[in-house]
Short mmCIF file of C-alpha atoms in Angstrom, two decimals:
data_model
loop_
_atom_site.label_atom_id
_atom_site.label_comp_id
_atom_site.label_asym_id
_atom_site.label_seq_id
_atom_site.Cartn_x
_atom_site.Cartn_y
_atom_site.Cartn_z
CA MET A 217 -11.21 -17.77 -19.73
CA LEU A 218 -14.13 -18.57 -17.10
CA THR A 219 -11.42 -19.13 -14.63
CA TRP A 220 -9.70 -15.77 -15.13
CA ILE A 221 -13.10 -14.03 -14.99
CA ALA A 222 -14.13 -15.35 -11.72
CA GLY A 223 -10.47 -14.34 -10.35
CA ALA A 224 -10.76 -11.00 -11.74
CA ALA A 225 -14.62 -10.61 -10.55
CA SER A 226 -12.68 -12.34 -6.96
CA LEU A 227 -10.31 -9.85 -6.58
CA GLY A 228 -12.55 -6.58 -7.48
CA LEU A 229 -15.10 -7.66 -4.85
CA ALA A 230 -12.27 -8.21 -2.37
CA VAL A 231 -10.63 -4.62 -3.10
CA SER A 232 -13.76 -2.47 -3.28
CA SER A 233 -14.67 -4.07 -0.11
CA ILE A 234 -11.42 -3.70 1.63
CA THR A 235 -10.87 -0.18 0.39
CA PHE A 236 -14.79 0.91 1.43
CA ALA A 237 -14.02 -0.33 4.93
CA ALA A 238 -10.61 1.44 5.56
CA TRP A 239 -12.18 4.51 3.66
CA ARG A 240 -14.92 4.85 6.50
CA LEU A 241 -12.38 3.73 9.05
CA ALA A 242 -9.99 6.76 7.76
CA SER A 243 -13.02 9.28 7.74
CA LEU A 244 -12.91 8.78 11.53
CA ALA A 245 -9.31 10.22 11.79
CA VAL A 246 -9.46 12.85 9.27
CA PRO A 247 -12.76 13.70 6.99
CA ARG A 248 -11.26 14.54 3.62
CA GLY A 249 -8.32 15.15 1.45
CA THR A 250 -5.22 13.33 0.72
CA LEU A 251 -4.53 12.33 4.50
CA ARG A 252 -7.78 10.52 4.56
CA THR A 253 -6.88 8.89 1.07
CA LEU A 254 -2.93 8.12 2.73
CA ALA A 255 -4.76 6.80 5.88
CA THR A 256 -7.26 4.73 3.70
CA ALA A 257 -4.39 3.12 1.69
CA THR A 258 -2.30 2.18 4.75
CA LEU A 259 -5.42 0.93 6.70
CA ALA A 260 -6.74 -1.49 3.31
CA THR A 261 -3.20 -2.92 3.38
CA SER A 262 -2.80 -3.47 6.88
CA ILE A 263 -6.31 -5.69 6.80
CA ALA A 264 -5.41 -7.25 3.76
CA VAL A 265 -2.35 -8.74 5.46
CA VAL A 266 -3.74 -9.42 8.72
CA GLN A 267 -6.38 -11.46 6.75
CA ALA A 268 -3.73 -13.66 4.84
CA LEU A 269 -1.63 -13.96 7.56
CA ALA A 270 -4.69 -15.54 9.85
CA LEU A 271 -6.21 -17.39 7.08
CA GLY A 272 -3.19 -18.78 6.36
CA LEU A 273 -3.14 -20.42 9.76
CA VAL A 274 -5.93 -22.82 8.29
CA GLY A 275 -4.36 -23.04 4.93
CA TRP A 276 -6.71 -20.53 3.13
CA GLY A 277 -4.58 -17.60 3.06
CA THR A 278 -4.43 -17.56 -0.52
CA SER A 279 -8.05 -18.99 -1.21
CA PRO A 280 -9.79 -17.73 -4.09
CA VAL A 281 -12.98 -18.44 -1.84
CA GLY A 282 -11.74 -17.39 1.43
CA LEU A 283 -9.82 -14.06 0.81
CA PRO A 284 -13.07 -12.50 -0.79
CA VAL A 285 -15.77 -13.81 1.52
CA ALA A 286 -13.49 -12.30 4.77
CA ALA A 287 -13.02 -8.92 2.53
CA ALA A 288 -16.63 -8.70 2.18
CA LEU A 289 -17.58 -9.47 5.76
CA THR A 290 -15.13 -6.82 6.51
CA GLY A 291 -16.98 -4.65 4.32
CA VAL A 292 -20.11 -5.15 5.76
CA VAL A 293 -19.55 -4.96 9.38
CA VAL A 294 -17.68 -1.67 8.78
CA SER A 295 -20.85 -0.60 7.38
CA ALA A 296 -23.07 -1.91 9.97
CA THR A 297 -21.14 -0.02 12.56
CA LEU A 298 -19.16 2.87 11.54
CA PRO A 299 -21.25 6.00 10.15
CA ALA A 300 -20.92 7.10 6.80
CA PRO A 301 -18.24 9.74 5.87
CA ALA A 302 -19.73 13.56 5.22
CA THR A 303 -17.88 12.95 1.70
CA THR A 304 -17.63 9.98 -0.99
CA PRO A 305 -14.52 8.96 -2.33
CA THR A 306 -15.81 10.50 -5.74
CA GLN A 307 -16.97 13.74 -4.04
CA ASP A 308 -13.21 13.98 -2.13
CA ALA A 309 -11.61 13.50 -5.97
CA ALA A 310 -14.20 15.93 -7.56
CA MET A 311 -13.25 18.29 -5.36
CA TRP A 312 -9.62 18.02 -5.39
CA TRP A 313 -9.73 18.01 -9.01
CA ALA A 314 -11.56 21.03 -9.04
CA GLY A 315 -8.88 22.95 -6.93
CA LEU A 316 -5.89 22.19 -9.77
CA SER A 317 -4.80 24.80 -12.20
CA ARG A 318 -5.19 24.00 -15.97
CA ALA A 319 -1.35 23.24 -15.92
CA ALA A 320 -1.56 21.13 -12.94
CA ARG A 321 -4.64 18.75 -14.55
CA ALA A 322 -2.54 18.65 -17.91
CA VAL A 323 0.38 16.95 -15.75
CA VAL A 324 -1.89 14.90 -13.43
CA GLY A 325 -3.47 13.64 -16.65
CA GLY A 326 0.52 13.15 -18.19
CA ALA A 327 1.26 11.37 -15.62
CA ALA A 328 -1.73 9.07 -15.46
CA ALA A 329 -1.30 8.35 -19.34
CA VAL A 330 2.52 7.67 -18.55
CA GLY A 331 1.11 5.11 -15.77
CA VAL A 332 -1.07 3.16 -18.12
CA ALA A 333 1.60 3.05 -20.79
CA TRP A 334 4.07 1.64 -18.16
CA LEU A 335 1.77 -1.09 -17.27
CA GLY A 336 0.92 -2.14 -20.74
CA TRP A 337 4.64 -1.97 -21.47
CA VAL A 338 5.40 -4.27 -18.47
CA TRP A 339 2.97 -6.39 -19.14
CA TRP A 340 3.74 -7.06 -22.62
CA ARG A 341 7.94 -7.54 -21.60
CA PRO A 342 7.58 -8.32 -18.07
CA VAL A 343 11.09 -7.82 -16.33
CA VAL A 344 11.04 -10.37 -13.05
CA GLY A 345 14.25 -10.06 -12.13
CA TYR A 346 16.87 -11.76 -9.97
CA ASP A 347 15.51 -11.09 -6.54
CA GLY A 348 12.16 -11.90 -8.15
CA MET A 349 12.69 -14.96 -9.55
CA LEU A 350 15.08 -16.51 -6.76
CA GLN A 351 12.87 -15.29 -3.89
CA ASN A 352 9.93 -12.86 -4.42
CA LEU A 353 8.09 -14.40 -6.80
CA LEU A 354 8.84 -17.83 -5.91
CA GLU A 355 7.84 -17.10 -2.16
CA VAL A 356 4.27 -15.97 -3.40
CA GLY A 357 4.28 -19.33 -5.54
CA ARG A 358 5.01 -21.52 -2.75
CA TRP A 359 2.47 -19.96 -0.82
CA LEU A 360 -0.19 -20.13 -3.20
CA HIS A 361 0.34 -23.88 -3.55
CA ASP A 362 0.22 -24.23 0.64
CA GLY A 363 -1.93 -21.70 1.39
CA ARG A 364 -0.04 -20.62 4.08
CA PRO A 365 1.39 -16.91 3.39
CA GLY A 366 4.38 -16.22 5.96
CA SER A 367 5.35 -19.72 5.78
CA ARG A 368 9.06 -20.15 5.59
CA HIS A 369 10.99 -22.00 2.88
CA ARG A 370 14.12 -22.44 2.34
CA VAL A 371 14.63 -20.77 -1.46
CA PHE A 372 18.59 -20.26 -1.34
CA ALA A 373 20.61 -22.80 -0.70
CA LEU A 374 23.53 -20.24 1.16
CA ALA A 375 21.49 -17.54 2.60
CA PRO A 376 18.38 -17.50 5.31
CA VAL A 377 16.14 -15.31 3.15
CA GLU A 378 12.94 -17.48 4.57
CA ALA A 379 13.82 -14.99 7.81
CA PHE A 380 13.26 -11.68 5.93
CA PRO A 381 10.65 -9.70 6.69
CA LEU A 382 8.21 -10.46 4.06
CA THR A 383 5.03 -8.05 4.21
CA ASN A 384 4.77 -6.50 0.71
CA ASP A 385 4.82 -10.25 -0.65
CA VAL A 386 2.15 -11.11 1.47
CA VAL A 387 0.15 -8.50 -0.12
CA VAL A 388 1.27 -9.84 -3.64
CA SER A 389 0.23 -13.37 -2.27
CA TRP A 390 -2.89 -11.96 -1.15
CA LEU A 391 -3.81 -10.27 -4.61
CA ALA A 392 -2.67 -13.30 -6.73
CA GLY A 393 -4.71 -15.85 -4.38
CA MET A 394 -7.20 -14.54 -5.75
CA GLY A 395 -6.43 -13.11 -9.24
CA ARG A 396 -4.46 -16.54 -9.87
CA ALA A 397 -1.73 -14.74 -11.74
CA PHE A 398 1.15 -13.16 -11.29
CA ALA A 399 0.09 -10.21 -13.72
CA VAL A 400 -0.94 -8.41 -10.30
CA VAL A 401 2.26 -7.50 -9.67
CA ALA A 402 2.83 -4.85 -12.20
CA PRO A 403 -0.26 -2.61 -10.68
CA TRP A 404 0.59 -3.14 -7.15
CA ALA A 405 4.38 -1.90 -8.49
CA ILE A 406 2.85 1.26 -9.77
CA THR A 407 0.06 1.68 -6.87
CA MET A 408 3.29 1.70 -4.92
CA ALA A 409 5.04 4.63 -7.06
CA ALA A 410 2.00 6.82 -6.95
CA LEU A 411 1.28 6.11 -3.30
CA LEU A 412 5.29 7.56 -3.22
CA VAL A 413 4.31 10.79 -4.92
CA ALA A 414 1.07 11.70 -3.08
CA ALA A 415 3.13 11.12 0.16
CA VAL A 416 6.16 13.36 -0.78
CA ALA A 417 4.00 16.05 -2.13
CA ARG A 418 1.63 16.12 0.78
CA SER A 419 4.74 16.15 3.40
CA ALA A 420 6.41 18.98 1.13
CA ARG A 421 3.09 21.04 1.18
CA ALA A 422 2.98 20.14 5.00
CA LEU A 423 6.22 21.85 5.54
CA GLY A 424 5.50 24.64 4.04
CA ALA A 425 6.44 23.88 0.32
CA SER A 426 4.58 25.61 -2.51
CA ARG A 427 2.44 23.40 -4.62
CA GLN A 428 4.48 23.57 -7.68
CA ALA A 429 7.71 22.86 -5.36
CA ALA A 430 6.13 20.16 -3.39
CA TRP A 431 4.99 18.15 -6.62
CA LEU A 432 8.88 18.87 -8.47
CA ALA A 433 9.76 16.88 -4.75
CA ALA A 434 7.52 14.08 -5.45
CA GLY A 435 8.53 13.70 -9.33
CA ALA A 436 12.22 14.00 -7.94
CA VAL A 437 11.97 11.41 -5.98
CA VAL A 438 10.27 8.75 -8.00
CA THR A 439 12.19 9.60 -11.29
CA VAL A 440 15.37 8.40 -9.38
CA PRO A 441 16.72 5.75 -11.62
CA HIS A 442 16.99 3.01 -9.22
CA VAL A 443 13.17 3.69 -8.60
CA ILE A 444 12.03 3.31 -12.02
CA ALA A 445 14.25 0.43 -12.29
CA GLN A 446 12.09 -1.23 -9.68
CA LEU A 447 8.76 -0.97 -11.45
CA THR A 448 8.94 -3.70 -13.21
CA SER A 449 9.44 -6.32 -10.65
CA PRO A 450 8.39 -7.46 -7.46
CA LYS A 451 11.17 -6.06 -5.30
CA THR A 452 10.24 -4.73 -1.91
CA ASP A 453 12.15 -1.21 -2.37
CA VAL A 454 9.91 0.79 -3.47
CA PRO A 455 6.98 -0.21 -1.59
CA ALA A 456 9.13 0.37 1.47
CA LEU A 457 10.33 3.72 0.38
CA ALA A 458 6.54 4.30 0.00
CA TRP A 459 5.42 3.68 3.19
CA LEU A 460 7.98 5.31 4.84
CA ALA A 461 6.46 8.54 2.88
CA CYS A 462 3.21 7.60 3.95
CA CYS A 463 4.14 7.40 7.64
CA GLY A 464 5.67 10.47 7.60
CA ALA A 465 3.06 12.47 5.43
CA LEU A 466 0.63 10.86 8.23
CA LEU A 467 2.85 11.82 11.11
CA LEU A 468 2.56 15.37 10.22
CA GLY A 469 -0.91 15.49 9.59
CA ALA A 470 -1.07 14.02 13.03
CA ARG A 471 -0.31 17.66 14.52
CA ASP A 472 -3.92 19.04 13.42
CA HIS A 473 -5.69 15.46 13.22
CA PRO A 474 -4.15 12.97 16.45
CA ARG A 475 -6.42 10.16 15.68
CA LEU A 476 -4.03 9.64 12.92
CA LEU A 477 -1.13 8.45 14.85
CA PRO A 478 -1.98 5.09 15.20
CA ILE A 479 -2.45 4.95 11.05
CA ALA A 480 1.01 6.68 11.00
CA LEU A 481 2.39 3.80 13.13
CA LEU A 482 0.82 0.91 10.75
CA ALA A 483 2.59 2.72 7.42
CA GLY A 484 5.69 2.65 9.57
CA GLY A 485 4.99 -0.96 10.02
CA LEU A 486 4.26 -2.10 6.71
CA SER A 487 7.37 -0.15 5.22
CA ILE A 488 9.42 -1.66 7.78
CA GLY A 489 8.10 -5.49 7.43
CA SER A 490 8.83 -4.69 3.31
CA LYS A 491 12.33 -3.85 4.10
CA THR A 492 14.13 -3.76 7.26
CA THR A 493 16.37 -0.71 6.15
CA THR A 494 13.67 1.48 6.88
CA VAL A 495 14.18 1.04 10.87
CA PRO A 496 16.25 3.82 11.66
CA VAL A 497 14.24 6.23 9.61
CA VAL A 498 10.93 5.01 10.97
CA ALA A 499 12.12 5.14 14.89
CA VAL A 500 13.56 8.32 14.38
CA VAL A 501 10.23 10.20 13.01
CA VAL A 502 8.11 7.99 15.02
CA ALA A 503 9.64 9.37 18.06
CA ALA A 504 10.15 12.49 17.06
CA ALA A 505 5.85 12.89 16.34
CA VAL A 506 5.07 11.25 19.77
CA TRP A 507 6.84 13.27 21.72
CA ALA A 508 5.78 16.56 19.75
CA GLY A 509 2.45 15.10 20.54
CA ARG A 510 2.84 13.51 23.65
CA ARG A 511 -0.30 15.18 25.42
CA GLU A 512 -2.75 13.86 22.83
CA VAL A 513 -0.75 10.56 22.62
CA GLY A 514 -1.65 10.18 26.16
CA ARG A 515 -5.31 11.20 25.90
CA SER A 516 -6.17 8.72 23.66
CA PRO A 517 -3.98 5.40 24.27
CA ALA A 518 -6.47 3.30 23.47
CA ALA A 519 -6.36 4.01 19.96
CA LEU A 520 -2.41 3.60 20.20
#
């Protein structure tokens, strides 16, 4: 019991520290709104991946001590060097909520209730799946044992799966390294579904769709049976799709906020790192965005 409490506290400290640092960094690119939230998610995940891989070089990549210490130091350094944003996350959420109609609030509340119920169900009746048992969680389990996320392990006799991009598995190992349990897999999968919904809705709005049409589009994407089926296991399709949608939303936002472009490239990298099937789409949307904003890109090569 004490081990579980210590792991939960360690994980909470790391997640809050990295999210705080990412929020301040994202605020340099866009001052408020959904775009800042998407940028924060991208930066926070990227920081977690980099820290896990860097600490993994010395066998501390899943350390329940090393990971939260690195995350806390990141938060302290960012707090000391970057200015405070104009609005806090709480104020941002309050303004977003105030802008919703009564019907929209009911839909959001219902979706949140479904998410909580789904999480409880998955914890009660976990379904890891074939790939999860033989690859995704097996890799994470080996990394937890040797402390080196990203190291290669022969998990299939007939397929070189250790050579696959494993970015999403590194994130799961970062979470499990502190929580010391695979229970973090379900919340992460649901978080990716929420990110997918937010990114699709934001992209649709940026392309001129009404609020109702944008949320309908997001709901249509997240309720595809293949997407729903993957919300019970540590598979990589939903994370790859979510980061792809996030990349697209940030690229559209970069038309008005050019500093979002480097963050959008990070989101594209997270998508490709989770599953290489997104490479063609990421390449096309990034090339189109860079060409459309070539003047702004030329003014800020250091950020890229």
